[in-house]
Coordinates of C-alpha atoms in Angstrom, one line a residue:
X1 CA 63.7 6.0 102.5
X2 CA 64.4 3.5 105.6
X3 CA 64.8 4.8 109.3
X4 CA 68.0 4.9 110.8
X5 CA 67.6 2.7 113.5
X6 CA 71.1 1.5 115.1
X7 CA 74.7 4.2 114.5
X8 CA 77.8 3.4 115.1
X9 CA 79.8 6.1 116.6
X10 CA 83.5 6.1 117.0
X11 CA 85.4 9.1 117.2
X12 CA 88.9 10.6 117.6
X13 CA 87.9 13.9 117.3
X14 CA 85.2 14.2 120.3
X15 CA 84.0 18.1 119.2
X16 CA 80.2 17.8 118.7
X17 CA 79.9 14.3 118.7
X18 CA 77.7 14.5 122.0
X19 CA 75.3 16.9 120.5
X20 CA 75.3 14.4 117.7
X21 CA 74.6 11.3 119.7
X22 CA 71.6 13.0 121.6
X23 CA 70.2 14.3 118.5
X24 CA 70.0 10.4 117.1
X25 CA 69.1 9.2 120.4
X26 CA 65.9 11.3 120.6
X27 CA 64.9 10.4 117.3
X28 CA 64.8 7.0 118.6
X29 CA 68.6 5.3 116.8
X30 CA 70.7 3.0 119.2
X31 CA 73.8 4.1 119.4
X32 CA 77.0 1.3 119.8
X33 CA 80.1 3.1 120.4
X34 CA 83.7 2.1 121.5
X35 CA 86.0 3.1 124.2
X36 CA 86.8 6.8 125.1
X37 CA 83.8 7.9 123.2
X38 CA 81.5 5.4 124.9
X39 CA 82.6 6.7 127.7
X40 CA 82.4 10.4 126.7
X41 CA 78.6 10.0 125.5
X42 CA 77.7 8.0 128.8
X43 CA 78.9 11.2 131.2
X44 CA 76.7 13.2 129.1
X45 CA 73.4 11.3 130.3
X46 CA 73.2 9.3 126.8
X47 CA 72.6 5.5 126.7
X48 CA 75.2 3.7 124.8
X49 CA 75.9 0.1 124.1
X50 CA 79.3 -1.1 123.8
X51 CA 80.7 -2.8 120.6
X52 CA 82.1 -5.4 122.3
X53 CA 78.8 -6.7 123.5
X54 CA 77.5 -6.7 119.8
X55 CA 80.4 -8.5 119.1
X56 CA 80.7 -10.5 122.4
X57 CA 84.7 -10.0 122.2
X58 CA 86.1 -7.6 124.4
X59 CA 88.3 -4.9 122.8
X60 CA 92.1 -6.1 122.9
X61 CA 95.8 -5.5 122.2
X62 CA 95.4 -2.3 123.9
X63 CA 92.7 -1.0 121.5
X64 CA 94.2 -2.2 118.7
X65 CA 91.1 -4.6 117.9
X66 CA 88.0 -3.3 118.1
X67 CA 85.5 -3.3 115.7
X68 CA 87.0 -5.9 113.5
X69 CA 84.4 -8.1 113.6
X70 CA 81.9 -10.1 111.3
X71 CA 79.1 -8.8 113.7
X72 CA 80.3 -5.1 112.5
X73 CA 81.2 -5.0 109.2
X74 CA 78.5 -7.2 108.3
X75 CA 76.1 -5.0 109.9
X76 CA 77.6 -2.3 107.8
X77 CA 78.1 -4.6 104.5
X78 CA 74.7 -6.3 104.2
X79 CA 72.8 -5.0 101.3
X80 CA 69.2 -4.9 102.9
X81 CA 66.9 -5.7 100.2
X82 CA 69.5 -9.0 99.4
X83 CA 67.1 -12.2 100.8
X84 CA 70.3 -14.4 101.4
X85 CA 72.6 -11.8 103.3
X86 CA 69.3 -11.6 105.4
X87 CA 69.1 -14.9 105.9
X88 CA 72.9 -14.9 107.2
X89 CA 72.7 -12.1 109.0
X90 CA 69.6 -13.6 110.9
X91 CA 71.8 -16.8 111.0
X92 CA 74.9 -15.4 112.7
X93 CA 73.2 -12.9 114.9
X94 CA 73.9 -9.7 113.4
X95 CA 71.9 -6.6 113.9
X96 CA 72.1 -4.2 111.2
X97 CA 74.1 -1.0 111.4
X98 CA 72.2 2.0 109.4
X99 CA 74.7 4.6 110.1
X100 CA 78.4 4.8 111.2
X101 CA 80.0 8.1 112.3
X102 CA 83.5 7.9 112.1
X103 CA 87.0 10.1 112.6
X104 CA 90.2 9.0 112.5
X105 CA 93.4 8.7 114.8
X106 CA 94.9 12.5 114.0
X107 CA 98.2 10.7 112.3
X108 CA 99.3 14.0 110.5
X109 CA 98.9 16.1 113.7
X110 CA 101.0 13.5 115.9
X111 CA 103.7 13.1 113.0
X112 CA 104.0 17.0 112.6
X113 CA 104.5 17.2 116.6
X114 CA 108.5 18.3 117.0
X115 CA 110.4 15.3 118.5
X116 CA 107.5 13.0 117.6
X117 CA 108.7 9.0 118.4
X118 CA 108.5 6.7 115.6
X119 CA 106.4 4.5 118.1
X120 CA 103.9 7.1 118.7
X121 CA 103.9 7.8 114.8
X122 CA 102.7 4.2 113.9
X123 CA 100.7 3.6 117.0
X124 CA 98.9 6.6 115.4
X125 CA 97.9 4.1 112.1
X126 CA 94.0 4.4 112.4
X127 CA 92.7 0.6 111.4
X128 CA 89.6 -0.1 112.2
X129 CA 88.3 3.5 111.6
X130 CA 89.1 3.6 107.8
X131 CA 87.7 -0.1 107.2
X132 CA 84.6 1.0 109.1
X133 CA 84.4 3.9 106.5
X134 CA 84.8 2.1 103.5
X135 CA 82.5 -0.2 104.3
X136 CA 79.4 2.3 104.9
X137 CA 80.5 3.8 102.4
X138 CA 80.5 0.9 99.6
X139 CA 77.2 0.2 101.1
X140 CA 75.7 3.8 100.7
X141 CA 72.8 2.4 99.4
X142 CA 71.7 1.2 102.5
X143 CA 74.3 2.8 105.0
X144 CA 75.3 6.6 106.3
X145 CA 78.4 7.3 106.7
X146 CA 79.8 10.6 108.9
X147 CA 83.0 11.7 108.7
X148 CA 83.1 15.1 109.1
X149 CA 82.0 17.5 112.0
X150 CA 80.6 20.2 109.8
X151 CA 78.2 17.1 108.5
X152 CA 76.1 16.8 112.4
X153 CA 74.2 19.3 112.0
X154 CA 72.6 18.7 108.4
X155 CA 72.3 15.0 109.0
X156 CA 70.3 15.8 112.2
X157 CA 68.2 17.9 110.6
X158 CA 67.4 15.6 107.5
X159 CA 66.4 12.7 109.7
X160 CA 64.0 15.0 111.5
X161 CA 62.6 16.4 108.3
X162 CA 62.3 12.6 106.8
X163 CA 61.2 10.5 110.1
X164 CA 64.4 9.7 110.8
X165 CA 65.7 8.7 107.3
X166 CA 68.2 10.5 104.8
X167 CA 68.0 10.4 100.8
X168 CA 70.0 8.5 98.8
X169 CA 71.4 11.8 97.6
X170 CA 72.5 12.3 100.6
X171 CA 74.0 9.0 101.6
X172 CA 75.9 9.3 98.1
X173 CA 77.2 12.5 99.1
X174 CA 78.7 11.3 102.8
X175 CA 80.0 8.6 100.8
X176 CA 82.5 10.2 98.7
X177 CA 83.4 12.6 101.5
X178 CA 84.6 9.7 103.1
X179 CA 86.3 7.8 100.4
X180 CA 88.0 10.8 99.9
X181 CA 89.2 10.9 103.7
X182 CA 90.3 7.3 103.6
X183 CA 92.2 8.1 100.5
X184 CA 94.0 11.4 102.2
X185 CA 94.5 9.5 105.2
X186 CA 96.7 6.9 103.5
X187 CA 98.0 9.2 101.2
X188 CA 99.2 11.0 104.1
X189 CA 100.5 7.9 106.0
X190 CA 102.2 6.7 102.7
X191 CA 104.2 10.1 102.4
X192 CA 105.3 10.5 106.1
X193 CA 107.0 7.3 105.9
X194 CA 108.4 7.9 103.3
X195 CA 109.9 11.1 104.1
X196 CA 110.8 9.2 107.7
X197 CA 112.8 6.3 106.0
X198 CA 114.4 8.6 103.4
X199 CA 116.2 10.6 106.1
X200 CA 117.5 7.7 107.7
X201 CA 119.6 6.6 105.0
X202 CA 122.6 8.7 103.6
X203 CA 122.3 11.0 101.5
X204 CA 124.4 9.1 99.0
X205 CA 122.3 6.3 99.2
X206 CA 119.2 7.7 98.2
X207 CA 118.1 6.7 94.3
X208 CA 115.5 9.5 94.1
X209 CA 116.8 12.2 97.1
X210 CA 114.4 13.5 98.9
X211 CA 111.4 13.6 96.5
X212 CA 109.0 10.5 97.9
X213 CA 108.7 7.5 95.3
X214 CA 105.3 7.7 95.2
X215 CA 103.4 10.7 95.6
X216 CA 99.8 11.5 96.9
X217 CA 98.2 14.8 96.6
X218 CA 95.0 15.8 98.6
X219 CA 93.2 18.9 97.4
X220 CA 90.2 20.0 97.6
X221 CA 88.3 22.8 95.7
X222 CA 88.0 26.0 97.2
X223 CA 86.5 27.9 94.5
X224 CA 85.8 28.5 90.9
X225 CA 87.4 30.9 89.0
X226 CA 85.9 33.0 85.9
X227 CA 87.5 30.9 83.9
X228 CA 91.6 30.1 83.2
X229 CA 94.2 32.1 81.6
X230 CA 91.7 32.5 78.5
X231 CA 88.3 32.5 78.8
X232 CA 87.3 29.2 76.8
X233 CA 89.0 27.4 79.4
X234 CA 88.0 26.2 82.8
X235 CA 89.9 27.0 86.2
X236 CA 89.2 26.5 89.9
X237 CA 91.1 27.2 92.9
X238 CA 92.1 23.9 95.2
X239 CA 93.5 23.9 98.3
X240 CA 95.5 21.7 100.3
X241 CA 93.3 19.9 102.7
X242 CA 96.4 19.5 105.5
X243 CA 96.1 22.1 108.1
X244 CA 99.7 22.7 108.4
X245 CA 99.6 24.2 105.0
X246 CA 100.0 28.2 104.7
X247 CA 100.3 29.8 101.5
X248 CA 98.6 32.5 99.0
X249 CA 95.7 29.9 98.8
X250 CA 95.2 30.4 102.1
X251 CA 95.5 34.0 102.3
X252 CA 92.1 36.1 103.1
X253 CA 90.2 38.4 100.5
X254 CA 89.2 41.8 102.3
X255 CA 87.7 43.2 99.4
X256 CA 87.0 43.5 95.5
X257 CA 85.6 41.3 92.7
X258 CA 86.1 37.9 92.4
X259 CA 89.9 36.6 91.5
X260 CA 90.8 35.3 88.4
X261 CA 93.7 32.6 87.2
X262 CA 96.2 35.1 86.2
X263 CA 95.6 37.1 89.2
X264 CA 96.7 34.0 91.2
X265 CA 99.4 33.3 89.3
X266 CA 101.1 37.1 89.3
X267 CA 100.1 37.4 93.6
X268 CA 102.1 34.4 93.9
X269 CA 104.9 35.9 91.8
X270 CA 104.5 39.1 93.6
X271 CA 104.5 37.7 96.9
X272 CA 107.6 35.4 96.8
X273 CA 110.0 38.3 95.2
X274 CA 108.7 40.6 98.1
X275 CA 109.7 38.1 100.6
X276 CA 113.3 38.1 99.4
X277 CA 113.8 41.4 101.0
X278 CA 114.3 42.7 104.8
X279 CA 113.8 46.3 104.1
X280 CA 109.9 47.9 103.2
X281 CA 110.0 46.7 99.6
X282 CA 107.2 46.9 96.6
X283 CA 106.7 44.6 93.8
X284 CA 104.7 45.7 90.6
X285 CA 104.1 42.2 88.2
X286 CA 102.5 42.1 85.3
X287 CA 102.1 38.4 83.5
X288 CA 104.2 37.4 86.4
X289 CA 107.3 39.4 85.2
X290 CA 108.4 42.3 87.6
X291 CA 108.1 46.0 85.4
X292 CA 108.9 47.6 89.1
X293 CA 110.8 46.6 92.5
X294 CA 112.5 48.9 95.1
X295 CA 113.2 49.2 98.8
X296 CA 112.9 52.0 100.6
X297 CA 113.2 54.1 104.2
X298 CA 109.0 53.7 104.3
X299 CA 106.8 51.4 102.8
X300 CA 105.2 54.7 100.8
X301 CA 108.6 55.4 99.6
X302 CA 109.4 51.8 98.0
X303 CA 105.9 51.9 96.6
X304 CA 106.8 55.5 94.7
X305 CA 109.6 54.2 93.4
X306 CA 108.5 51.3 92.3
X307 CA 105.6 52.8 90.4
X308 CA 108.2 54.9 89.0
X309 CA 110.1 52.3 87.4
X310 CA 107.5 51.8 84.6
X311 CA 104.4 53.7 84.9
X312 CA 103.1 52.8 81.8
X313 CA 103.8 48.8 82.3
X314 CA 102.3 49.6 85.9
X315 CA 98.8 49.6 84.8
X316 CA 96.6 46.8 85.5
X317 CA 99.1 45.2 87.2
X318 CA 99.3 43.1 90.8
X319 CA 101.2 44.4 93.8
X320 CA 102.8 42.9 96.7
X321 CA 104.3 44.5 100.0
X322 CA 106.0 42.9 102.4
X323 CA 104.8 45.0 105.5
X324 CA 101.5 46.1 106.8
X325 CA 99.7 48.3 104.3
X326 CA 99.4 52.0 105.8
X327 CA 97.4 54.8 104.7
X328 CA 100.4 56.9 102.9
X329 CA 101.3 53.7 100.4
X330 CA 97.0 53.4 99.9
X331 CA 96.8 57.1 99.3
X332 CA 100.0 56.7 96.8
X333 CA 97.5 53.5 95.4
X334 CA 94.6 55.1 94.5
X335 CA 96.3 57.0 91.3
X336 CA 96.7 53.9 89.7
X337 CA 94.4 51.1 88.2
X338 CA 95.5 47.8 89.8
X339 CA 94.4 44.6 89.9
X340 CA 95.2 43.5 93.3
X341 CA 97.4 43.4 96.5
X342 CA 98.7 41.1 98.6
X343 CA 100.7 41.9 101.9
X344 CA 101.3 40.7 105.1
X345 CA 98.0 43.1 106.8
X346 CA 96.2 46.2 106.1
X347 CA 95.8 49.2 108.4
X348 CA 92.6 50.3 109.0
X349 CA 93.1 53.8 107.5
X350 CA 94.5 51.9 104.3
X351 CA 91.3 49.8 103.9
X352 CA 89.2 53.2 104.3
X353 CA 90.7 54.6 101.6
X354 CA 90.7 51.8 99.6
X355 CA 87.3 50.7 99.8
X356 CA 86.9 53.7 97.4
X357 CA 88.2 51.6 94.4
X358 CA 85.6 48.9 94.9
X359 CA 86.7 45.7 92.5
X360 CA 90.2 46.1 94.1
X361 CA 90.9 42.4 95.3
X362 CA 93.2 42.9 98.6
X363 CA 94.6 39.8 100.0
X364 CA 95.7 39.5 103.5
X365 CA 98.5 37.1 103.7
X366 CA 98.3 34.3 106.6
X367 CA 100.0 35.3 109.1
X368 CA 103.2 33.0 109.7
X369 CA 102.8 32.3 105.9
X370 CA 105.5 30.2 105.2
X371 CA 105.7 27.6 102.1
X372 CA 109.3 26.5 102.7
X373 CA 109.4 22.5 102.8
X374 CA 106.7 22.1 100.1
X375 CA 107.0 20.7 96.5
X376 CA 106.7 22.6 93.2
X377 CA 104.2 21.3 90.8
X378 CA 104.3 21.7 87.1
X379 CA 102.1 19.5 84.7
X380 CA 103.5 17.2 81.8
X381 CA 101.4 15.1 79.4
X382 CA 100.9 12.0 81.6
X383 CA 102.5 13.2 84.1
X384 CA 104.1 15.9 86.7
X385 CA 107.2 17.3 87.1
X386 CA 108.6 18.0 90.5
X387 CA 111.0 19.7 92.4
X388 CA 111.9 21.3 95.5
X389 CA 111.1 25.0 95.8
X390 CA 114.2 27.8 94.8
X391 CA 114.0 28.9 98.2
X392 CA 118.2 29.4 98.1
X393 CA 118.4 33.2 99.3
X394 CA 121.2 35.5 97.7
X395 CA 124.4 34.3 99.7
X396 CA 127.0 37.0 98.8
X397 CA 129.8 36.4 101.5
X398 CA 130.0 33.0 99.2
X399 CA 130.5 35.1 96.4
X400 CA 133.9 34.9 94.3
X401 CA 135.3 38.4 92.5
X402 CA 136.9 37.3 89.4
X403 CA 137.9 40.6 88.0
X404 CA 140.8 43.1 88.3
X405 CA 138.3 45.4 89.8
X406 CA 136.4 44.8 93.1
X407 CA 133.1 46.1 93.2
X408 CA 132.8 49.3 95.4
X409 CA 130.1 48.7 99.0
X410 CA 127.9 50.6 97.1
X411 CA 128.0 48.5 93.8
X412 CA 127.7 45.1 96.2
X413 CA 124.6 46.5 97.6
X414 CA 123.5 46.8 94.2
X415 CA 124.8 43.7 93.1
X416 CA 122.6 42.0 96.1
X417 CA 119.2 43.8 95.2
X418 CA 119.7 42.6 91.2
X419 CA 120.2 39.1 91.8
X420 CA 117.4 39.2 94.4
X421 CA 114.9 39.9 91.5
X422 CA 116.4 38.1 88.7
X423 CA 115.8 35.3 90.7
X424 CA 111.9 36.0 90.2
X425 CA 112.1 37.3 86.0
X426 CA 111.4 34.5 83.5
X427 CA 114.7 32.9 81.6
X428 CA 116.5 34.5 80.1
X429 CA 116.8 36.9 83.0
X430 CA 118.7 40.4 83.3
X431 CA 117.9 43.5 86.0
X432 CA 119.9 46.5 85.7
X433 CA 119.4 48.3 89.1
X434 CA 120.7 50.9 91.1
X435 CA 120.4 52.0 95.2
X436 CA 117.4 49.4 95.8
X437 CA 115.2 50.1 92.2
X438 CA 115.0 48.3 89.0
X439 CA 115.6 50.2 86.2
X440 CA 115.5 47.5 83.5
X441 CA 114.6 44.5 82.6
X442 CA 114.6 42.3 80.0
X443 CA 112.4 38.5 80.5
X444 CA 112.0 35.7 78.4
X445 CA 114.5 36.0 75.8
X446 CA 115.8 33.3 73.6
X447 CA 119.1 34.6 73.7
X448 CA 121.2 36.1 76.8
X449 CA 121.9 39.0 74.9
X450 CA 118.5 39.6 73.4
X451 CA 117.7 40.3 77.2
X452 CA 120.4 42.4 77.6
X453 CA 118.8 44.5 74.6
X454 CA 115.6 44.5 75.8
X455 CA 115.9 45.9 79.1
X456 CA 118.0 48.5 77.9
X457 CA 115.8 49.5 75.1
X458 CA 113.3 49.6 77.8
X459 CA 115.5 52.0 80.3
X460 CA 116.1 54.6 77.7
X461 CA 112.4 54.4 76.5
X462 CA 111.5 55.3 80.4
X463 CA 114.6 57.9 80.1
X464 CA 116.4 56.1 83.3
X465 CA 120.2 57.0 83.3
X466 CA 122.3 53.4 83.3
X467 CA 125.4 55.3 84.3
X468 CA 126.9 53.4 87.4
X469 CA 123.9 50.7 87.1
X470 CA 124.6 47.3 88.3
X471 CA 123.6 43.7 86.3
X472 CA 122.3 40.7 87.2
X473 CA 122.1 37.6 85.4
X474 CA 120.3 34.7 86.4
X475 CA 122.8 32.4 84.3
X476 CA 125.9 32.3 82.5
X477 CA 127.0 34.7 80.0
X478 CA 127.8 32.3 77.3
X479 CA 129.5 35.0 75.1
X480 CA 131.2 38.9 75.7
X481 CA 128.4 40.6 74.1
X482 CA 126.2 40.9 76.5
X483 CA 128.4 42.1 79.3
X484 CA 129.6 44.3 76.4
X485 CA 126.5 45.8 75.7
X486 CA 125.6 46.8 79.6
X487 CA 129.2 48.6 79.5
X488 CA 128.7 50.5 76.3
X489 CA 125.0 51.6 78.2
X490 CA 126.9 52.7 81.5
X491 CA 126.9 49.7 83.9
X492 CA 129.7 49.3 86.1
X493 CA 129.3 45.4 87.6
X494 CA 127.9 42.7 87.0
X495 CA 126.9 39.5 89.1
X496 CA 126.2 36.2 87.3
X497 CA 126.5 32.2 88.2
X498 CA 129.3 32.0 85.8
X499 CA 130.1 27.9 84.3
X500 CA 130.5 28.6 81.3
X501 CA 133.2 27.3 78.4
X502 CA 133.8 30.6 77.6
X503 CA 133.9 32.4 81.1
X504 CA 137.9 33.3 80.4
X505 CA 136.9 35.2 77.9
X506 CA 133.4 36.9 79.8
X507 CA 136.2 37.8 82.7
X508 CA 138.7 39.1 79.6
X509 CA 136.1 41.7 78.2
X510 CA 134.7 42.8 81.6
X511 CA 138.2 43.6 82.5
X512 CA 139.2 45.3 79.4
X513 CA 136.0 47.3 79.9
X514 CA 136.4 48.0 83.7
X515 CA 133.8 46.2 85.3
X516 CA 133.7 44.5 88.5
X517 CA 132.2 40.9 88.4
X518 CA 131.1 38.1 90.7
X519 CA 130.5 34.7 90.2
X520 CA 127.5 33.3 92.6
X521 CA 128.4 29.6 91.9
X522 CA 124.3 29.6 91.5
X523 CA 121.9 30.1 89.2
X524 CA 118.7 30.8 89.3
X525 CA 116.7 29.7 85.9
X526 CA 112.5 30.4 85.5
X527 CA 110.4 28.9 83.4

């Protein structure tokens, strides 16, 4: 291992960086630095020498030109044990480089800022930073490269333990931390402008909408998982490295045994049909269908009812609540074997009781958890498909009646709650509800009426009267049976997108039988 002997420091992000500095200085490395963080270093007592005098240009086009420079990147570039590039480096006057700590302009921060100028934006384009980064890190054999804060500390410590040298191991590691920076960085730079050039031009002008034409994903891994939705395959958790991201990934495990895929997947599907209501509301999923939703006066209340829904489907299952978790809803809890919980907080008293059930996974939702604005993701042999999230929220003043009958107040607020959650149950989707519970549903059906069945067949099993019930549909009814069926069990409306052929003859049978039905305009399909 060779002793760092000359770093190049050059940082947007000043936090440490001082510490950092002094640590290298007393271990005898010459630091060259640039600018604000020459300046920085110098108030805090340590010697620095300015790039430009290694360069012997001064920096110009107001800071645009720095460190782009022969006698910099070939400091960084020259492979040390190479006789020639020794030669020419001894030629052209260039002292070697042995480290380079580097941070870049914060381009995703200033583009995020509200009212940000396009100017500002660009002017924001770190240049020099990334080509000083890629080439320490190509160079890895012979060059450190720093990129991240967290990375001081253990690089300090290293060079003390070594006599001022780090492994290869290590400088292999700081190397693909930072090609993976670079790579975010211009990901991130490649889909702002995008996004900023897209909504300049009309709407009717635009080939591909909103979606960007090329698309750049930066994750990082957060955790391994036991294993995927079966056990012979393998599963991880990543999450999205850009700070402004807030989501279920993000969200903060209070206690219990470690998470598993499909406990992911059914918190996520818990979560998002929670959101959709205003009112203390409880969502029971299993295999990330809902067997129970209701709203109610008290969060205890909705969970009770909820439960009630499908006791028996309630087992093992993953719940979500959309207000602070209190004491009365954990009590109600503890009588039932669940997975996990997600919600928005947990009261102390809840937690207390809770910690009783000890592999219980709670979840504490981000606070200001919002994921409006981001894309959906689903994977395709050689490829992805995306699409913007079905973040459309039940719009009933732009609902149409198309039957003799109006529904009743009573049968709209119905009507409201059921196409809230068939939003959230897999194609082919129907919810019989009444007064803010489910009391049917039937997921997943190949046929529109099949579903209809099903969640019937599973309301009398559970001995829940359908009398006065309300339907919701997540698509069309392409034929009378299956708003024939829900009359013959008791229902009195219905609520569905309508579009189909045969919609006449839907209306014609829901009228003979004396329902009330609206048409949303929208549908709302899962897969």
């Amino acid at each position: 291992m060779k002793k760092i002997r000359r770093a190049l420091i050059s940082v947007s992000d000043k936090a440490g960086v001082a510490e950092f500095a002094a640590g290298l200085a007393g271990l005898g490395v010459e630091i060259v630095s640039t600018g604000g963080t020459a300046k920085l270093l110098r108030e805090k007592g340590i010697a620095v020498r300015d790039v430009s005098e290694l360069t012997g240009f001064p920096e110009m086009l107001d800071g645009r030109v720095k460190t782009l420079h022969p006698k910099v990147h070939g400091a960084i570039l020259a492979v040390r044990a190479n006789p020639e590039h020794e030669k020419q480096a001894r030629a052209q006057g260039i002292e070697f480089i042995d480290l380079v700590a580097v941070n870049l302009y914060p381009f995703e921060k200033t583009a995020a800022k509200p009212g940000a100028a396009f100017e500002e934006i660009i002017e924001n384009i770190d240049i020099g930073g990334p080509a000083m980064i890629r080439s320490a890190a190509k160079n890895f054999a012979h060059v450190a490269v720093v990129v991240e804060v967290a990375d001081y500390l253990p690089v300090l410590e290293e060079m003390r333990a070594n006599g001022g040298a780090l492994s290869g191991a290590t400088r292999s590691r700081l190397a693909r931390k930072a090609f993976a920076s670079t790579a975010a960085y211009d990901g991130a730079i490649s889909m702002t402008l995008q996004k900023l050039t897209t909504s300049a031009r009309p709407a009717q002008s635009r080939a591909g909408g909103t979606l960007p034409e090329n698309l750049h994903l930066d994750y990082t891994k957060f955790m391994d998982l036991r294993y995927g939705e079966n056990p012979h395959q393998e599963a991880a958790l990543y999450r999205n490295r850009s700070g402004n991201t807030v989501g279920l990934a993000q969200a903060r495990k209070l206690q219990g045994k470690e998470l598993s895929f499909n406990n992911l997947l059914d918190l996520q599907a818990a979560w998002e049909l929670a959101c959709e209501f205003a009112e203390p509301a409880t969502v029971i999923i299993k295999h990330t269908n809902p067997c129970g939703v209701a709203t109610g006066q008290s969060l205890a209340a909705s969970y009770q009812r909820a439960h009630d829904v499908d006791p028996v489907s309630a087992f093992g299952s993953v719940v979500a609540v959309n207000r602070r978790l209190d004491g009365a809803t954990a009590e109600a809890m503890l009588k039932l074997f669940i997975e996990a919980v997600v919600a928005p907080g947990f009261e102390p008293e809840a937690l207390e009781r809770l910690a009783a059930k000890k592999n219980l996974r709670l979840m504490e939702y981000p606070a200001g958890g919002s994921e409006e604005g981001g894309l959906d993701f689903k994977a395709l042999g050689g490829g992805l498909l995306v699409q913007t999230p079905d973040s459309l929220p039940a719009q009933p003043e732009n609902w149409t009646c198309v039957t003799e009958r109006a529904p009743s107040e009573e049968e709209k607020r119905a009507l409201v709650f059921a196409w809230r959650v068939a939003k959230h149950v897999k194609s082919n989707a129907i919810v019989f509800a009444r007064d803010g519970v489910v009391v049917g549903v039937g997921a997943g059906q190949m046929s529109r009426v099949d579903s209809v069945r099903v969640a019937l067949t599973k309301a009398r099993e559970l001995k829940h009267s359908l009398e006065g019930a309300v339907v919701g549909s997540d698509a069309f009814f392409p034929f009378p049976d299956g708003v024939e069926e829900a009359a013959r069990a008791g229902a009195r409306a219905v609520v569905q997108p309508g579009g189909s052929v045969r919609d006449p003859e839907v209306i014609a049978a829901a009228n003979r039988l004396g329902l009330a039905m609206m048409f949303t305009g929208v549908r709302h399909f899962r897969h």
